[in-house]
Each structure stands twice: as structure tokens, then as C-alpha cells.
Short mmCIF file of N, CA, C and O in Angstrom, two decimals:
data_model
loop_
_atom_site.label_atom_id
_atom_site.label_comp_id
_atom_site.label_asym_id
_atom_site.label_seq_id
_atom_site.Cartn_x
_atom_site.Cartn_y
_atom_site.Cartn_z
N UNK A 1 -51.42 -59.13 11.81
CA UNK A 1 -51.82 -60.03 10.76
C UNK A 1 -52.57 -61.19 11.37
O UNK A 1 -52.24 -61.66 12.43
N UNK A 2 -53.57 -61.63 10.66
CA UNK A 2 -54.33 -62.81 11.07
C UNK A 2 -54.26 -63.86 9.96
O UNK A 2 -54.39 -63.54 8.80
N UNK A 3 -54.05 -65.08 10.37
CA UNK A 3 -54.10 -66.20 9.44
C UNK A 3 -55.43 -66.88 9.69
O UNK A 3 -55.74 -67.25 10.82
N UNK A 4 -56.25 -67.01 8.67
CA UNK A 4 -57.61 -67.47 8.88
C UNK A 4 -58.13 -68.24 7.67
O UNK A 4 -57.49 -68.26 6.63
N UNK A 5 -59.32 -68.83 7.84
CA UNK A 5 -59.96 -69.55 6.75
C UNK A 5 -60.24 -68.61 5.58
O UNK A 5 -60.06 -68.95 4.45
N UNK A 6 -60.72 -67.41 5.86
CA UNK A 6 -61.05 -66.45 4.83
C UNK A 6 -59.83 -65.62 4.45
O UNK A 6 -58.71 -65.94 4.80
N UNK A 7 -60.06 -64.58 3.75
CA UNK A 7 -58.97 -63.69 3.36
C UNK A 7 -58.83 -63.65 1.86
O UNK A 7 -58.86 -64.69 1.20
N UNK A 8 -58.69 -62.46 1.34
CA UNK A 8 -58.56 -62.31 -0.12
C UNK A 8 -57.23 -62.81 -0.63
O UNK A 8 -57.12 -63.32 -1.72
N UNK A 9 -56.19 -62.62 0.17
CA UNK A 9 -54.86 -63.09 -0.21
C UNK A 9 -54.68 -64.48 0.38
O UNK A 9 -54.92 -64.70 1.57
N UNK A 10 -54.29 -65.44 -0.44
CA UNK A 10 -54.13 -66.83 0.00
C UNK A 10 -52.66 -67.19 -0.01
O UNK A 10 -51.90 -66.70 -0.85
N UNK A 11 -52.25 -68.03 0.91
CA UNK A 11 -50.87 -68.47 0.96
C UNK A 11 -50.76 -69.92 1.40
O UNK A 11 -51.69 -70.47 1.97
N UNK A 12 -49.61 -70.52 1.11
CA UNK A 12 -49.32 -71.89 1.53
C UNK A 12 -48.16 -71.85 2.50
O UNK A 12 -47.13 -71.23 2.21
N UNK A 13 -48.33 -72.48 3.66
CA UNK A 13 -47.29 -72.48 4.69
C UNK A 13 -46.12 -73.33 4.20
O UNK A 13 -46.26 -74.52 3.93
N UNK A 14 -44.94 -72.71 4.07
CA UNK A 14 -43.72 -73.41 3.64
C UNK A 14 -42.74 -73.59 4.78
O UNK A 14 -41.86 -74.44 4.73
N UNK A 15 -42.86 -72.77 5.85
CA UNK A 15 -41.99 -72.89 7.02
C UNK A 15 -42.69 -72.20 8.18
O UNK A 15 -43.45 -71.26 7.98
N UNK A 16 -42.43 -72.65 9.38
CA UNK A 16 -43.03 -72.02 10.55
C UNK A 16 -42.24 -72.35 11.80
O UNK A 16 -41.58 -73.38 11.88
N UNK A 17 -42.29 -71.43 12.77
CA UNK A 17 -41.58 -71.63 14.03
C UNK A 17 -42.30 -70.89 15.15
O UNK A 17 -42.85 -69.81 14.94
N UNK A 18 -42.28 -71.46 16.36
CA UNK A 18 -42.80 -70.80 17.54
C UNK A 18 -41.71 -69.90 18.08
O UNK A 18 -40.57 -70.30 18.19
N UNK A 19 -42.05 -68.66 18.42
CA UNK A 19 -41.06 -67.67 18.86
C UNK A 19 -41.37 -67.14 20.26
O UNK A 19 -41.22 -65.97 20.51
N UNK A 20 -41.84 -67.97 21.17
CA UNK A 20 -42.08 -67.55 22.54
C UNK A 20 -43.45 -66.93 22.75
O UNK A 20 -44.26 -67.46 23.49
N UNK A 21 -43.73 -65.80 22.12
CA UNK A 21 -45.03 -65.15 22.28
C UNK A 21 -45.88 -65.26 21.02
O UNK A 21 -46.98 -64.74 20.98
N UNK A 22 -45.36 -65.91 19.99
CA UNK A 22 -46.11 -66.03 18.74
C UNK A 22 -45.43 -66.94 17.76
O UNK A 22 -44.52 -67.70 18.11
N UNK A 23 -45.86 -66.86 16.53
CA UNK A 23 -45.37 -67.72 15.47
C UNK A 23 -44.84 -66.87 14.31
O UNK A 23 -45.35 -65.81 14.03
N UNK A 24 -43.80 -67.38 13.63
CA UNK A 24 -43.29 -66.78 12.41
C UNK A 24 -43.48 -67.80 11.30
O UNK A 24 -43.14 -68.98 11.47
N UNK A 25 -44.04 -67.34 10.18
CA UNK A 25 -44.28 -68.22 9.04
C UNK A 25 -43.65 -67.66 7.78
O UNK A 25 -43.58 -66.44 7.60
N UNK A 26 -43.20 -68.55 6.91
CA UNK A 26 -42.81 -68.21 5.55
C UNK A 26 -43.91 -68.80 4.67
O UNK A 26 -44.20 -70.00 4.74
N UNK A 27 -44.53 -67.94 3.85
CA UNK A 27 -45.66 -68.35 3.04
C UNK A 27 -45.37 -68.17 1.56
O UNK A 27 -44.72 -67.21 1.16
N UNK A 28 -45.86 -69.10 0.77
CA UNK A 28 -45.80 -68.98 -0.69
C UNK A 28 -47.11 -68.36 -1.13
O UNK A 28 -48.18 -68.90 -0.86
N UNK A 29 -47.01 -67.20 -1.78
CA UNK A 29 -48.20 -66.48 -2.24
C UNK A 29 -48.08 -66.28 -3.75
O UNK A 29 -47.06 -65.78 -4.23
N UNK A 30 -49.11 -66.70 -4.48
CA UNK A 30 -49.10 -66.55 -5.94
C UNK A 30 -48.90 -65.09 -6.33
O UNK A 30 -49.52 -64.20 -5.76
N UNK A 31 -47.99 -64.85 -7.28
CA UNK A 31 -47.73 -63.51 -7.76
C UNK A 31 -46.67 -62.76 -6.97
O UNK A 31 -46.30 -61.65 -7.35
N UNK A 32 -46.18 -63.34 -5.90
CA UNK A 32 -45.12 -62.72 -5.10
C UNK A 32 -43.89 -63.62 -5.20
O UNK A 32 -43.94 -64.78 -4.81
N UNK A 33 -42.81 -63.07 -5.76
CA UNK A 33 -41.61 -63.87 -6.03
C UNK A 33 -40.93 -64.37 -4.76
O UNK A 33 -40.54 -65.53 -4.66
N UNK A 34 -40.74 -63.49 -3.79
CA UNK A 34 -40.06 -63.85 -2.54
C UNK A 34 -41.06 -64.44 -1.55
O UNK A 34 -42.25 -64.12 -1.61
N UNK A 35 -40.60 -65.28 -0.60
CA UNK A 35 -41.52 -65.77 0.42
C UNK A 35 -42.13 -64.61 1.22
O UNK A 35 -41.47 -63.61 1.48
N UNK A 36 -43.39 -64.74 1.58
CA UNK A 36 -44.10 -63.75 2.37
C UNK A 36 -43.90 -64.11 3.83
O UNK A 36 -44.17 -65.24 4.22
N UNK A 37 -43.40 -63.20 4.64
CA UNK A 37 -43.14 -63.48 6.05
C UNK A 37 -44.30 -62.93 6.87
O UNK A 37 -44.67 -61.77 6.73
N UNK A 38 -44.86 -63.77 7.72
CA UNK A 38 -45.95 -63.37 8.60
C UNK A 38 -45.57 -63.68 10.04
O UNK A 38 -45.11 -64.77 10.34
N UNK A 39 -45.75 -62.69 10.91
CA UNK A 39 -45.52 -62.88 12.34
C UNK A 39 -46.84 -62.63 13.05
O UNK A 39 -47.46 -61.59 12.87
N UNK A 40 -47.29 -63.62 13.81
CA UNK A 40 -48.58 -63.53 14.49
C UNK A 40 -48.43 -63.90 15.95
O UNK A 40 -47.56 -64.71 16.31
N UNK A 41 -49.26 -63.30 16.81
CA UNK A 41 -49.24 -63.65 18.23
C UNK A 41 -49.89 -65.02 18.40
O UNK A 41 -50.63 -65.49 17.54
N UNK A 42 -49.62 -65.64 19.52
CA UNK A 42 -50.18 -66.97 19.78
C UNK A 42 -51.61 -66.89 20.31
O UNK A 42 -52.24 -67.92 20.52
N UNK A 43 -52.16 -65.68 20.50
CA UNK A 43 -53.54 -65.54 20.95
C UNK A 43 -54.49 -66.17 19.95
O UNK A 43 -54.46 -65.87 18.76
N UNK A 44 -55.31 -67.07 20.41
CA UNK A 44 -56.29 -67.72 19.54
C UNK A 44 -55.72 -68.83 18.68
O UNK A 44 -56.43 -69.46 17.94
N UNK A 45 -54.43 -69.07 18.76
CA UNK A 45 -53.80 -70.14 17.99
C UNK A 45 -52.84 -70.88 18.91
O UNK A 45 -51.83 -70.33 19.32
N UNK A 46 -53.15 -72.11 19.23
CA UNK A 46 -52.37 -72.85 20.21
C UNK A 46 -51.26 -73.70 19.58
O UNK A 46 -50.34 -74.09 20.26
N UNK A 47 -51.38 -74.01 18.29
CA UNK A 47 -50.41 -74.89 17.65
C UNK A 47 -49.90 -74.29 16.34
O UNK A 47 -50.56 -73.47 15.71
N UNK A 48 -48.73 -74.73 15.95
CA UNK A 48 -48.12 -74.31 14.69
C UNK A 48 -48.91 -74.90 13.53
O UNK A 48 -49.28 -76.07 13.55
N UNK A 49 -49.17 -74.10 12.50
CA UNK A 49 -49.88 -74.59 11.32
C UNK A 49 -49.01 -75.59 10.57
O UNK A 49 -47.81 -75.38 10.42
N UNK A 50 -49.58 -76.68 10.09
CA UNK A 50 -48.80 -77.68 9.36
C UNK A 50 -48.26 -77.14 8.03
O UNK A 50 -48.92 -76.33 7.37
N UNK A 51 -47.07 -77.61 7.65
CA UNK A 51 -46.50 -77.25 6.35
C UNK A 51 -47.44 -77.72 5.26
O UNK A 51 -48.05 -78.79 5.35
N UNK A 52 -47.60 -76.89 4.22
CA UNK A 52 -48.48 -77.22 3.12
C UNK A 52 -49.91 -76.75 3.31
O UNK A 52 -50.71 -76.83 2.38
N UNK A 53 -50.25 -76.24 4.50
CA UNK A 53 -51.60 -75.74 4.74
C UNK A 53 -51.86 -74.50 3.90
O UNK A 53 -51.00 -73.63 3.78
N UNK A 54 -53.06 -74.40 3.33
CA UNK A 54 -53.45 -73.19 2.61
C UNK A 54 -54.24 -72.33 3.58
O UNK A 54 -55.17 -72.81 4.23
N UNK A 55 -53.86 -71.07 3.70
CA UNK A 55 -54.50 -70.18 4.65
C UNK A 55 -54.83 -68.85 3.98
O UNK A 55 -54.29 -68.51 2.93
N UNK A 56 -55.70 -68.10 4.60
CA UNK A 56 -56.02 -66.76 4.16
C UNK A 56 -55.26 -65.75 5.00
O UNK A 56 -54.91 -66.02 6.15
N UNK A 57 -54.95 -64.59 4.43
CA UNK A 57 -54.21 -63.55 5.13
C UNK A 57 -55.08 -62.31 5.25
O UNK A 57 -55.64 -61.84 4.26
N UNK A 58 -55.20 -61.80 6.46
CA UNK A 58 -55.95 -60.57 6.73
C UNK A 58 -55.12 -59.68 7.63
O UNK A 58 -54.40 -60.18 8.50
N UNK A 59 -55.22 -58.37 7.44
CA UNK A 59 -54.55 -57.43 8.34
C UNK A 59 -55.25 -56.10 8.27
O UNK A 59 -55.93 -55.77 7.30
N UNK A 60 -55.05 -55.31 9.32
CA UNK A 60 -55.61 -53.97 9.35
C UNK A 60 -54.69 -53.06 8.54
O UNK A 60 -53.47 -53.12 8.70
N UNK A 61 -55.23 -52.21 7.67
CA UNK A 61 -54.39 -51.35 6.83
C UNK A 61 -53.37 -50.51 7.61
O UNK A 61 -52.27 -50.26 7.13
N UNK A 62 -53.70 -50.09 8.82
CA UNK A 62 -52.77 -49.26 9.59
C UNK A 62 -51.57 -50.06 10.10
O UNK A 62 -50.59 -49.48 10.56
N UNK A 63 -51.62 -51.38 9.99
CA UNK A 63 -50.52 -52.22 10.45
C UNK A 63 -49.45 -52.44 9.38
O UNK A 63 -48.45 -53.08 9.62
N UNK A 64 -49.67 -51.89 8.18
CA UNK A 64 -48.74 -52.09 7.06
C UNK A 64 -47.70 -50.98 6.98
O UNK A 64 -48.01 -49.82 7.21
N UNK A 65 -46.50 -51.38 6.64
CA UNK A 65 -45.39 -50.43 6.45
C UNK A 65 -44.68 -50.82 5.17
O UNK A 65 -44.33 -51.99 4.96
N UNK A 66 -44.45 -49.86 4.28
CA UNK A 66 -43.71 -50.10 3.06
C UNK A 66 -42.23 -49.93 3.34
O UNK A 66 -41.80 -48.91 3.85
N UNK A 67 -41.45 -50.94 3.05
CA UNK A 67 -40.01 -50.91 3.29
C UNK A 67 -39.28 -50.57 2.02
O UNK A 67 -39.63 -51.02 0.93
N UNK A 68 -38.22 -49.79 2.15
CA UNK A 68 -37.39 -49.44 1.01
C UNK A 68 -36.58 -50.65 0.58
O UNK A 68 -36.03 -51.36 1.42
N UNK A 69 -36.49 -50.87 -0.70
CA UNK A 69 -35.73 -52.00 -1.22
C UNK A 69 -34.24 -51.71 -1.09
O UNK A 69 -33.78 -50.62 -1.40
N UNK A 70 -33.50 -52.70 -0.63
CA UNK A 70 -32.04 -52.56 -0.54
C UNK A 70 -31.42 -52.92 -1.87
O UNK A 70 -31.83 -53.91 -2.49
N UNK A 71 -30.47 -52.15 -2.34
CA UNK A 71 -29.77 -52.46 -3.58
C UNK A 71 -28.91 -53.69 -3.36
O UNK A 71 -28.24 -53.83 -2.34
N UNK A 72 -28.92 -54.57 -4.33
CA UNK A 72 -28.07 -55.77 -4.26
C UNK A 72 -26.65 -55.39 -4.65
O UNK A 72 -26.43 -54.70 -5.62
N UNK A 73 -25.69 -55.86 -3.88
CA UNK A 73 -24.29 -55.55 -4.16
C UNK A 73 -23.66 -56.54 -5.11
O UNK A 73 -24.07 -57.61 -5.31
#
């Protein structure tokens, strides 16, 4: 996944953390009820994005995996 100026899907950074080799973000995306989680490498990005930043989301289709929903107990 790439976080960039462009991107058809837009999100707002609500949380972020450095994880040694990259960053993990929780993003608010219109039309998606749960926070969108993005994990990106630190290549090309030296600092954590500020909370409240609006960013674009891009990814290669082969990098996507559909996860089965867990039933709530």
C-alpha cells in the first residue's frame, strides 16, 4: 500500500505508529464503518504522518486479500 497525494480512495489519519521497519495507520474512510488499517514500509517516508492529515490510498491489486468475517459471539 502507498499513502500519497493522489489516490481514488481518500482517508484521514486517526492514529499512527512507527513499527521498526514501517508505519501502521488507522484511517477514517468515508463509506467504511470500521477504521481502515494500513501498513506501509518506511521506504520513501521518513516521518509519521500527522493526525488529521488527508491522504490518498493506492495499492497493487495482487496485494489484496479478502478476509473472512468472524462471527460476533
